[in-house]
XYZ file of C-alpha atoms in Angstrom:
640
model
C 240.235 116.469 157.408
C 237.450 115.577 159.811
C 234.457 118.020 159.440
C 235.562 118.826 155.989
C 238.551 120.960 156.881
C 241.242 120.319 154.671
C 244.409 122.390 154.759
C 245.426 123.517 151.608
C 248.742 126.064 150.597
C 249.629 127.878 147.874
C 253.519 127.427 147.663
C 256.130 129.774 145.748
C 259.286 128.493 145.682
C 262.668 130.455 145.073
C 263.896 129.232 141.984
C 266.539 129.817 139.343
C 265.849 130.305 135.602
C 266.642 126.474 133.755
C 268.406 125.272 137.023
C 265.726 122.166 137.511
C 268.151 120.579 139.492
C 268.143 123.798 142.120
C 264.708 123.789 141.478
C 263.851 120.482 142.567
C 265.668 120.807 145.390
C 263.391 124.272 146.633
C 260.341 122.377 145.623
C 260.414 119.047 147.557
C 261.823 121.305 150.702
C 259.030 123.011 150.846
C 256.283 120.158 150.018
C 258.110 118.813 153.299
C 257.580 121.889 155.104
C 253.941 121.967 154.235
C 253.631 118.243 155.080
C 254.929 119.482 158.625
C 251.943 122.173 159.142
C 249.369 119.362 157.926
C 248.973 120.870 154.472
C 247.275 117.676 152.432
C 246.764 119.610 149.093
C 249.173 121.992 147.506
C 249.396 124.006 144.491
C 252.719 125.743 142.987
C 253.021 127.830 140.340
C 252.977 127.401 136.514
C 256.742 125.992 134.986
C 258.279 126.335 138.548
C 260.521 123.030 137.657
C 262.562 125.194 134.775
C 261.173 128.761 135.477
C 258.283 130.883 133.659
C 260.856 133.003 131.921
C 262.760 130.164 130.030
C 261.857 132.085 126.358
C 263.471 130.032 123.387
C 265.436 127.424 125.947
C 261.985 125.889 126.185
C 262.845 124.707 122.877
C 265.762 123.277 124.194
C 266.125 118.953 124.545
C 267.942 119.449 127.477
C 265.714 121.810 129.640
C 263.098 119.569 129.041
C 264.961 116.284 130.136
C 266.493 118.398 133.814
C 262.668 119.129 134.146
C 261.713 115.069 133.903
C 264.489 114.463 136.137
C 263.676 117.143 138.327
C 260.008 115.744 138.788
C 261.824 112.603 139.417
C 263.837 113.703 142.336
C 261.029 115.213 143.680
C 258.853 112.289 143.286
C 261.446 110.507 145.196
C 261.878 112.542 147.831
C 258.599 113.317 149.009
C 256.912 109.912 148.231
C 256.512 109.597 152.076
C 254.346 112.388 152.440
C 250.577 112.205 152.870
C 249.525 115.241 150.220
C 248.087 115.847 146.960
C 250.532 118.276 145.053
C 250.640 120.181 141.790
C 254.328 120.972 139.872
C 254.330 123.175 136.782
C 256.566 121.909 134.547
C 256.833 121.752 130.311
C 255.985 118.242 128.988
C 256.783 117.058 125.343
C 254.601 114.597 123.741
C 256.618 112.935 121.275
C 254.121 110.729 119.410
C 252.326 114.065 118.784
C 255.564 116.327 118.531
C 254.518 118.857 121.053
C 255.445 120.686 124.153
C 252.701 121.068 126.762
C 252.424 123.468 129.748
C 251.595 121.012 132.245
C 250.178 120.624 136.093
C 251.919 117.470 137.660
C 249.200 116.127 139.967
C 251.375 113.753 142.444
C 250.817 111.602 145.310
C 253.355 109.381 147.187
C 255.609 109.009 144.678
C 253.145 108.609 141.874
C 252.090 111.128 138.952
C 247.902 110.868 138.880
C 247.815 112.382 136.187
C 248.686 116.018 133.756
C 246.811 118.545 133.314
C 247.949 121.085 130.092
C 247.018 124.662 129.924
C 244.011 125.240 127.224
C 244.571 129.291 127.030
C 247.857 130.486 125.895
C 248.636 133.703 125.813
C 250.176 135.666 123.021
C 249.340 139.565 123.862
C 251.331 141.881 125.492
C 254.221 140.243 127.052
C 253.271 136.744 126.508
C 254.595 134.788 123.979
C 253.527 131.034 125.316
C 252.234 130.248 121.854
C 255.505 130.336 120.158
C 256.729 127.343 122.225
C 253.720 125.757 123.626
C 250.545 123.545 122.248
C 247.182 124.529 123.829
C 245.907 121.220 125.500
C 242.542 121.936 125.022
C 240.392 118.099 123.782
C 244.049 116.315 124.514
C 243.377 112.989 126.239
C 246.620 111.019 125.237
C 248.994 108.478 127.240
C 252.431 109.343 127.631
C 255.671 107.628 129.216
C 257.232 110.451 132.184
C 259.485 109.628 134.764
C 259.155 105.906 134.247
C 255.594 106.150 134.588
C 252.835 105.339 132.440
C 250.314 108.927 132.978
C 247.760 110.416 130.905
C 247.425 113.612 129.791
C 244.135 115.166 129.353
C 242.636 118.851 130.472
C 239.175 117.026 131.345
C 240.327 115.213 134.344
C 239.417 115.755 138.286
C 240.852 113.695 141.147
C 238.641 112.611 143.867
C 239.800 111.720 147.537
C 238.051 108.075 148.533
C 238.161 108.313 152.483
C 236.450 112.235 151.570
C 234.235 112.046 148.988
C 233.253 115.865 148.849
C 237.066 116.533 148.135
C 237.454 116.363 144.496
C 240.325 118.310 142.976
C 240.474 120.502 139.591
C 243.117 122.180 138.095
C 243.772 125.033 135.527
C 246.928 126.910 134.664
C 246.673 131.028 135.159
C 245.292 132.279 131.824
C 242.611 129.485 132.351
C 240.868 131.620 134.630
C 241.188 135.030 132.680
C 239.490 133.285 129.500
C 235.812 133.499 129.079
C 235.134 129.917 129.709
C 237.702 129.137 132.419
C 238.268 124.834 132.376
C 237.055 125.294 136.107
C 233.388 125.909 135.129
C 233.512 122.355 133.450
C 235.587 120.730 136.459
C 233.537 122.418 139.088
C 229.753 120.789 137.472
C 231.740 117.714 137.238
C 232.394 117.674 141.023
C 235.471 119.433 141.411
C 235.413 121.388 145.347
C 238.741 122.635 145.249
C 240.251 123.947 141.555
C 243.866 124.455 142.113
C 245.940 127.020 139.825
C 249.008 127.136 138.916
C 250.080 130.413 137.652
C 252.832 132.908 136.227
C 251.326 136.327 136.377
C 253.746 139.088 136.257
C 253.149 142.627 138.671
C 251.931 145.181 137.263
C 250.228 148.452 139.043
C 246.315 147.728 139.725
C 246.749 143.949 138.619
C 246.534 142.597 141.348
C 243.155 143.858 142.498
C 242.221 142.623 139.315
C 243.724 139.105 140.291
C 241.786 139.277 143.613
C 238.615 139.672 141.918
C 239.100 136.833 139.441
C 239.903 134.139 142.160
C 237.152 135.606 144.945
C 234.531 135.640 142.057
C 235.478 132.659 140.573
C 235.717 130.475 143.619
C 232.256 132.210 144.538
C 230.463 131.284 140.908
C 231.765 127.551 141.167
C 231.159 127.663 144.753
C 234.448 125.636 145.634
C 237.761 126.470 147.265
C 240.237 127.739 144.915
C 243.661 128.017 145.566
C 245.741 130.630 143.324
C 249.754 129.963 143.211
C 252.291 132.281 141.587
C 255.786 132.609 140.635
C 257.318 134.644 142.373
C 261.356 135.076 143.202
C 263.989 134.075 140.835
C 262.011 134.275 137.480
C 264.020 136.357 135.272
C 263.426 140.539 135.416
C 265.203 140.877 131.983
C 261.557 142.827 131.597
C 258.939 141.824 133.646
C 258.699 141.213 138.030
C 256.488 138.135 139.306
C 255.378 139.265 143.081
C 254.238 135.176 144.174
C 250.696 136.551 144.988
C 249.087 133.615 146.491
C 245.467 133.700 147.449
C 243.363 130.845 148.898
C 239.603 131.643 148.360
C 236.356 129.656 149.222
C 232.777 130.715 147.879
C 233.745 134.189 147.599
C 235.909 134.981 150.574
C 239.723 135.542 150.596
C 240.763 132.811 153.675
C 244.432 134.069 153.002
C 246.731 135.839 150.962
C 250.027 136.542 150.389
C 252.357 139.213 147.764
C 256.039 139.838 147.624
C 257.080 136.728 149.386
C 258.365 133.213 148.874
C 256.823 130.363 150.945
C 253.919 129.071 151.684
C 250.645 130.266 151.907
C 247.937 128.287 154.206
C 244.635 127.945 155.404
C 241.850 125.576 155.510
C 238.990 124.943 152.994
C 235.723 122.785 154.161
C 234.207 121.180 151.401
C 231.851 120.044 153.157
C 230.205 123.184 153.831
C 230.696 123.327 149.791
C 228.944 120.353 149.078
C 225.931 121.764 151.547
C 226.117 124.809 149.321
C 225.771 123.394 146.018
C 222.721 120.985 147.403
C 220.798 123.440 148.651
C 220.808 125.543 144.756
C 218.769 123.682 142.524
C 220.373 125.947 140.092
C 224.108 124.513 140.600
C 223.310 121.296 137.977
C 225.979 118.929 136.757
C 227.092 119.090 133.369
C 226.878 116.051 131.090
C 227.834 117.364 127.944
C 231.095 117.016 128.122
C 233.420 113.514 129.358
C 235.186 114.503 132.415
C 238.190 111.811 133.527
C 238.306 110.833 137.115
C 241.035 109.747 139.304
C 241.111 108.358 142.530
C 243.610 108.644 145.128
C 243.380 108.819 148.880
C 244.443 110.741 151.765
C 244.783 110.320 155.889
C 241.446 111.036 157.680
C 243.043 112.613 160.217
C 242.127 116.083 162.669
C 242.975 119.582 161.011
C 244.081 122.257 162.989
C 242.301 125.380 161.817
C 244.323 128.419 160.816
C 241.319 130.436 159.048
C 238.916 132.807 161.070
C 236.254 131.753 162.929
C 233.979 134.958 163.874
C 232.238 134.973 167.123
C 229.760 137.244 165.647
C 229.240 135.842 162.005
C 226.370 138.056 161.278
C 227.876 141.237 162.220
C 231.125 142.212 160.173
C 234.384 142.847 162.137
C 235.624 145.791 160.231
C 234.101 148.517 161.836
C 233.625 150.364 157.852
C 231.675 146.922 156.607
C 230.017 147.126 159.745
C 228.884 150.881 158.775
C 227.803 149.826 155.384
C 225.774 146.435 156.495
C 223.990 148.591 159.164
C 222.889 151.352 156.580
C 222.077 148.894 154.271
C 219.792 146.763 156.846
C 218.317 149.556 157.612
C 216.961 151.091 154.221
C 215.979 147.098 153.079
C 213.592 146.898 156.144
C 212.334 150.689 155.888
C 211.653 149.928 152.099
C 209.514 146.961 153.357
C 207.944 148.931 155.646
C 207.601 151.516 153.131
C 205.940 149.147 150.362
C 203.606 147.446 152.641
C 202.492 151.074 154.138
C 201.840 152.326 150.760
C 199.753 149.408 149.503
C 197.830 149.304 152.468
C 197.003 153.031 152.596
C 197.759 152.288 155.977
C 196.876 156.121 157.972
C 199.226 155.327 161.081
C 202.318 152.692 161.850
C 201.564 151.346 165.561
C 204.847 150.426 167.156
C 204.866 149.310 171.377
C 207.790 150.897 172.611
C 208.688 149.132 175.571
C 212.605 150.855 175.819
C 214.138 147.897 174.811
C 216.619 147.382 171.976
C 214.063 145.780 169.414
C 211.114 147.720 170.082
C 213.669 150.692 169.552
C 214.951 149.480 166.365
C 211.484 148.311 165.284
C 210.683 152.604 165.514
C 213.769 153.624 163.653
C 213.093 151.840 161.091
C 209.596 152.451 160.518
C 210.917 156.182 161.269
C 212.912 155.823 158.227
C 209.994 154.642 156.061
C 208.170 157.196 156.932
C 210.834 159.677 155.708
C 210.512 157.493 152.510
C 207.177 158.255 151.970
C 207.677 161.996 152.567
C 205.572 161.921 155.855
C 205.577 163.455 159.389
C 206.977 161.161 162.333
C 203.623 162.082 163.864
C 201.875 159.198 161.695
C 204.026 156.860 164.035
C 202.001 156.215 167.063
C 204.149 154.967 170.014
C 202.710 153.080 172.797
C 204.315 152.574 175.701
C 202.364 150.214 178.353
C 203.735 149.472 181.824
C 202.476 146.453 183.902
C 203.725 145.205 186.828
C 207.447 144.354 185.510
C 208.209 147.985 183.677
C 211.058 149.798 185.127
C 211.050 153.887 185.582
C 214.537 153.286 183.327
C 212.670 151.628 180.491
C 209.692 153.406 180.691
C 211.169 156.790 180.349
C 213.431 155.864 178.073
C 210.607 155.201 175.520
C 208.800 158.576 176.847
C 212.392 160.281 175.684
C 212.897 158.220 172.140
C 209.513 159.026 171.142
C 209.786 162.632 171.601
C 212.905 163.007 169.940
C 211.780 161.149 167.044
C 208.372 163.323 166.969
C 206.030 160.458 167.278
C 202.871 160.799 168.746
C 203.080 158.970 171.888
C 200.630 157.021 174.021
C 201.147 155.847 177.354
C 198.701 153.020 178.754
C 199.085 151.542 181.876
C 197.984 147.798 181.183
C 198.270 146.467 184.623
C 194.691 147.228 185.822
C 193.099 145.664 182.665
C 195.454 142.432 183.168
C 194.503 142.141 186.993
C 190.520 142.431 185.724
C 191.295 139.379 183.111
C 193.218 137.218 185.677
C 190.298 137.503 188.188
C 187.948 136.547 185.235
C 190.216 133.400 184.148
C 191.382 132.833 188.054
C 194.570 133.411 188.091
C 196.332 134.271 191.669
C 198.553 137.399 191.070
C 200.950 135.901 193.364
C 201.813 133.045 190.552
C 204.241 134.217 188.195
C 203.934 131.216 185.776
C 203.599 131.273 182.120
C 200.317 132.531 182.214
C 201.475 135.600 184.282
C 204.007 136.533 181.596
C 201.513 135.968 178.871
C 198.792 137.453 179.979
C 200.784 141.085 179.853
C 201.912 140.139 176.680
C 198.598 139.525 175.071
C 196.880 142.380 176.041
C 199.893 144.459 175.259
C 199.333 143.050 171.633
C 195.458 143.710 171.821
C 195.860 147.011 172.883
C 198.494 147.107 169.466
C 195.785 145.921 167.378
C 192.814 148.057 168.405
C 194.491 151.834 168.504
C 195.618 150.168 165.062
C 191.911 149.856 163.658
C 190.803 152.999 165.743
C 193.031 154.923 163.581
C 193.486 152.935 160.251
C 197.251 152.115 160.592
C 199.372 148.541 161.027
C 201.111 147.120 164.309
C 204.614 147.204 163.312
C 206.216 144.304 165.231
C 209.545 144.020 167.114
C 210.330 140.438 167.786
C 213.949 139.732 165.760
C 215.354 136.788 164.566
C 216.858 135.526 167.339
C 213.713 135.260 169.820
C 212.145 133.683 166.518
C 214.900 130.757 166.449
C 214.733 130.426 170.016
C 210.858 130.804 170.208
C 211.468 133.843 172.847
C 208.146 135.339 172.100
C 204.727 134.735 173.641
C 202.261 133.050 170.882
C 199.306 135.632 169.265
C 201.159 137.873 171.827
C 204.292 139.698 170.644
C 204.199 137.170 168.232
C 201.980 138.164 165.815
C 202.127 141.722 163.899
C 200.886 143.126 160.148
C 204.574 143.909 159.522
C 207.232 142.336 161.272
C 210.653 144.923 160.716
C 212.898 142.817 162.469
C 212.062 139.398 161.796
C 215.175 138.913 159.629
C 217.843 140.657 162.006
C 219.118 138.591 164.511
C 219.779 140.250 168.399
C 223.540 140.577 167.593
C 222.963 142.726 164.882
C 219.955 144.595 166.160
C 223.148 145.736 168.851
C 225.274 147.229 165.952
C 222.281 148.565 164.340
C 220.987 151.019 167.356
C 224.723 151.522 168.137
C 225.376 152.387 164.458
C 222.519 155.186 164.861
C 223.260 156.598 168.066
C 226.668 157.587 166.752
C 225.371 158.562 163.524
C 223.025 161.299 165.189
C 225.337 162.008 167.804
C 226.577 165.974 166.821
C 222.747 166.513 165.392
C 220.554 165.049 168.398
C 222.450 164.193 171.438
C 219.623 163.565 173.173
C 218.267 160.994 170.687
C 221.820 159.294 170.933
C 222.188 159.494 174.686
C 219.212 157.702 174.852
C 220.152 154.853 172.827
C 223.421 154.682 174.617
C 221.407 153.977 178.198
C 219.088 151.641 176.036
C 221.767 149.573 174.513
C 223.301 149.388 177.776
C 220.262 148.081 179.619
C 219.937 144.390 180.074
C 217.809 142.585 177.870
C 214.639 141.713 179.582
C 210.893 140.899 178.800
C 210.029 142.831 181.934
C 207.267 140.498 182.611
C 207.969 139.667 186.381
C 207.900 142.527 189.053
C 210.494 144.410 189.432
C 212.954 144.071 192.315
C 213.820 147.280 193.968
C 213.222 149.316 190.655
C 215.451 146.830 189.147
C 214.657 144.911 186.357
C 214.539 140.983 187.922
C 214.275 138.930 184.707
C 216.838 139.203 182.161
C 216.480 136.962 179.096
C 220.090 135.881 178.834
C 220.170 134.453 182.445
C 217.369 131.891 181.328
C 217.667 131.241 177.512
C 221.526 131.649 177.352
C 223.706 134.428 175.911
C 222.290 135.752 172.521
C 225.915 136.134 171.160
C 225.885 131.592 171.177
C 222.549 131.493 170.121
C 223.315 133.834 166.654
C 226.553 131.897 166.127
C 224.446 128.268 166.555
C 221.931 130.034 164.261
C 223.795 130.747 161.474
C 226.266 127.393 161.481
C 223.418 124.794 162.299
C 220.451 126.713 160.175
C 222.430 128.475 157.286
C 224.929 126.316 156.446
C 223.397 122.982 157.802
C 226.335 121.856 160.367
C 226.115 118.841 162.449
C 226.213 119.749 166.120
C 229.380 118.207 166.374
C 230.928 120.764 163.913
C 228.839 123.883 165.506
C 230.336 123.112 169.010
C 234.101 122.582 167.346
C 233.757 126.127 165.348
C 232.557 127.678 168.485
C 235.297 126.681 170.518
C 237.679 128.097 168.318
C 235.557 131.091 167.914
C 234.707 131.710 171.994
C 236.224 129.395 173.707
C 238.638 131.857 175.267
C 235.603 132.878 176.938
C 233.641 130.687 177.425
C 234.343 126.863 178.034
C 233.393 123.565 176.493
C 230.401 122.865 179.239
C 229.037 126.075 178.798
C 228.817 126.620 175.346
C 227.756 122.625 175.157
C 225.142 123.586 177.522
C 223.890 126.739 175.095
C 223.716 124.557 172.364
C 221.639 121.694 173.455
C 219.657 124.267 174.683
C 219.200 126.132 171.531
C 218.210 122.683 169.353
C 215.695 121.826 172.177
C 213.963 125.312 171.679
C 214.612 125.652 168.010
C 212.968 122.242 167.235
C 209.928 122.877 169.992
C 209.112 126.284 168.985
C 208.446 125.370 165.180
C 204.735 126.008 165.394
C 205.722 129.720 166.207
C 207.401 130.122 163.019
C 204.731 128.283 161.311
C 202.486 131.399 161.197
C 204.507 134.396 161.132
C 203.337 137.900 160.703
C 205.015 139.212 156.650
C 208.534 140.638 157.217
C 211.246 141.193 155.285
C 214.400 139.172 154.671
C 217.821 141.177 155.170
C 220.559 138.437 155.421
C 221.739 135.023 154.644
C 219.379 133.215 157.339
C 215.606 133.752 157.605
C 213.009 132.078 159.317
C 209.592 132.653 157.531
C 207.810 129.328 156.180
C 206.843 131.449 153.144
C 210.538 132.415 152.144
C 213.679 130.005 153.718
C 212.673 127.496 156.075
C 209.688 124.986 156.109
C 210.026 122.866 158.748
C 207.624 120.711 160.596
C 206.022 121.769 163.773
C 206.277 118.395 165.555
C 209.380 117.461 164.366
C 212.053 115.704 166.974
C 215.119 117.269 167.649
C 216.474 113.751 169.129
C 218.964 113.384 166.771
C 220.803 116.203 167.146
C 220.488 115.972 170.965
C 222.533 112.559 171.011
C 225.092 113.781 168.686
C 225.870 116.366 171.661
C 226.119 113.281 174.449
C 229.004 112.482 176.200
C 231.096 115.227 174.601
C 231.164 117.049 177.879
């Protein structure tokens, strides 16, 4: 459970109809079989003990003393194991004089508490409200299995050696009701709402299902773990499929349908409680008394079982992947689009250096200009080689910008850089800083001025990536009037030119052959002379491999990770490919830069935001500029 990972299951058990004795028996088996993959919380479905399907035997004294004594043998025999579990079983309050559909919470032996189901349903094929009481405002004490336990639907149980796990539960219908308990549970503190359910198959109900748990974990922003009945409830008329489903904040972590067993994977509530204290607009709820109950589990290490991504910001499926690209693509050009129109802006000025951002940065502002019902020739492309451009990237920016119809311009910087060095003194044999600047400044100034000469806006190329990692040279390909790519980080500015080149690839050819060579040329600033024609500085040689540096980005930035935790994800992630001291060495390198480079983010050029993580101290992130990334540095010592 360190980190916040806590394995959870969803368990159906194979059961007979008002055998609780057989019952039992399948129930504590597999509570030990979940206790042996390091499940700590589990859920099972609604009346498992005696069976959904009991009808009129629920009636019955003696089904509902074989379900006590069930709970009792299972008590027993799993009062060893280190989990939080909830039984479905049918309770009878006799001071009151009714029968209650109840969740079991139990620990070690010990019932924490019951929960009763507040929505009973009477349509269709449900009939729960000729046998059952709704337990909606019950908050009694009752005498169960020799234990003194209250029964109330206003009750969450909180872990003491993990605070952020706090435990809810509601019984299937619950959830399908307009105001699901959960809502109440979840403002309360609830991170994980367990359910215990009966819900019979039926064609197109489960999709229906799926939706219900992925939107309601993602409302509550919590884990939510759905279990079902499943084999051995009675098919006199109806067939229960034990669709099991583990969700957190929206996602499906794992799911099962037509099987008995368990279902597992692991939910981190911490990354939950990081979620709910970033949005001001997730408030508790005072209005109404919710019941807590303490209990306590082993802080111990949780092998994970859920994916990891390597590439979180670029989906795996290759038809999401379609659909995020196209839709990245239209957000930006519709920025673009907006800030041409208000600006009456004559001409977009893009440098088009044949590299993969500078190429996106045109395809976008390509499609804007499509937007606005206007010729390509409005773009003006500059390419300007100095004393770094290759013939490969050079005329690979010639070739996009004719097949895209821009006008192009090609100026040769290198003689108006040489004049400015000899006029600051600075030896063209010293490739320092001020070298690599130097081209990048005037490539920038040259940006700016065909911009006034001809009433347009510099379009700039720098993504979010080289943002995070301050990979950009300051009032140099820094700054723009419209930054298209400041919200796209290098890994997906990949998919993106990939996703075009095969989109165009039966209409233009050409236009996709020549996004093929420039996605498969290295990434490079081109700032130092070439070697041989070769290009002799490649930015993931000396900054590290952009793949590491988008993964740090979005674990450390977007969801607030200690470095600790980013390192563990990533070696589950990439660590068949790259190992410990490597990606160790990545990561200190990325907090060094992201926490130095603040002042570049300070004073961004406008651009829009596309994704989850952005970077501009007007929208997401307001940082300071001399801020010390010490902290985070020593967290990373010694864990070589």
């Amino acid at each position: 459970m360190r980190d916040g990972f806590v394995k959870v299951a969803a368990g159906t058990p194979r059961i007979r109809v008002a055998d609780c004795r057989y019952n039992a028996e399948q129930i504590f088996t597999l509570m030990r079989e979940a206790d042996k993959q390091g499940v700590k919380v589990l859920a099972l479905p609604e009346l498992c003990l005696t069976g959904y399907t009991c009808g009129d035997l629920f009636l019955q004294p003696t089904l509902l003393k074989g379900a006590e004594e069930g709970l009792v043998t299972i008590l027993e025999a799993t009062k060893n194991l280190d989990m939080v579990a909830a039984v479905g079983l049918p309770v009878w309050d006799k001071w009151k004089n009714k029968l209650y559909n109840c969740a079991a919470v139990i620990q070690s032996g010990e019932i924490l508490g019951l929960v009763p189901k507040t929505y009973l349903p009477n349509y269709g094929e449900f009939y729960e409200q000729r046998w059952f009481a709704s337990g909606a405002g019950v908050d009694d004490g009752i005498t169960l299995c020799g234990q003194e336990v209250s029964i109330c639907d206003s009750t969450i149980f909180a872990c003491e050696s993990l605070p952020e796990l706090v435990i809810g539960v509601e019984l299937c219908e619950d959830l399908w009701a307009p105001e699901p308990p959960s809502v109440a549970l979840a403002r309360a503190g609830a991170s994980i709402i367990l359910n215990l359910s009966a819900s019979n198959e039926l064609v197109g109900k489960a999709a229906y299902r799926r939706s219900l748990v992925s939107g309601q974990s993602g409302r509550l922003v919590c884990g939510y773990v759905y279990a079902d009945a499943g084999e051995g409830e009675s098919t006199t008329d109806l067939v229960f499929a034990g669709h099991n489903m583990i969700a957190e904040n929206g996602a499906i972590l794992a799911e099962r349908r037509f099987a008995s067993g368990l279902t597992i994977s692991e939910i981190d509530v911490k990354r939950l409680a990081y979620e709910r204290q970033r949005m001001n607009t997730y408030s508790a709820d005072g209005s109404r008394e919710i019941w807590r109950v303490s209990f306590d589990l082993e802080l111990s290490d949780t092998h994970l079982t859920r994916p990891v991504s390597p590439t979180p910001f670029v989906p795996q499926d290759q038809n999401d992947r379609a659909e995020r690209c196209n839709e990245i693509l239209y957000i930006a050009a519709l920025g673009l689009k907006k800030r041409l129109e208000h600006t009456h802006a004559k001409t977009a000025v893009v440098g088009l250096s044949g590299g993969l951002d500078s190429t996106l940065a045109v395809l976008i502002t390509a499609v804007a200009m499509e937007m606005l019902d206007r010729p390509a020739t409005d773009i003006i492309a500059v390419t300007m080689p100095c004393f770094g451009t290759t013939d490969r990237t050079k005329s690979n920016a010639v070739l996009l910008a004719e097949r895209l119809g821009c006008t192009l311009k090609t100026i040769d910087i290198g003689r108006a850089v040489k004049v400015h060095f000899e006029d600051i003194g600075q030896s063209m044999e010293d490739h320092d800083v001020t070298f690599e600047n130097g081209q990048a400044r005037e490539r920038t100034q040259v940006l700016m001025d065909i911009a006034n000469q001809t009433g347009g806006l510099v379009i700039g190329t720098g993504d979010l990536s080289e943002l995070a990692l301050g990979w950009c040279t300051y009032n140099g390909d820094h700054m723009s009037n419209y930054a298209v790519n400041a919200g796209i980080p290098k890994t997906l500015v990949r998919h993106l030119v990939s996703f075009i080149s095969d989109d165009k690839e039966a209409e233009d050819p050409k236009l996709s052959g020549v996004l093929a060579d420039i996605l498969d040329t290295p990434v490079s600033p081109e700032l130092l002379p070439a070697i041989e024609g070769q290009i002799a500085q490649k930015t993931e040689d000396l900054v590290g491999p952009y793949e590491l540096h988008d993964f740090y980005l979005y674990y450390a930035i977007r969801w607030g990770f200690s470095p600790r935790k980013v390192l563990r994800l990533a070696e589950q992630a990439m660590g068949k490919r790259y190992d410990r001291a490597t990606l160790l060495k990545w990561l200190k390198n990325f907090y060094r830069r992201f926490f130095s480079q603040q002042f570049k983010r300070s004073c961004l050029a406008d651009g829009p935001k596309v994704g989850s993580v952005a970077l501009s101290p007007r929208g997401d992130w307001r940082m300071p500029s001399d801020a010390v990334a010490a902290l985070w540095l020593e967290e990373l010592e010694g864990l070589n």
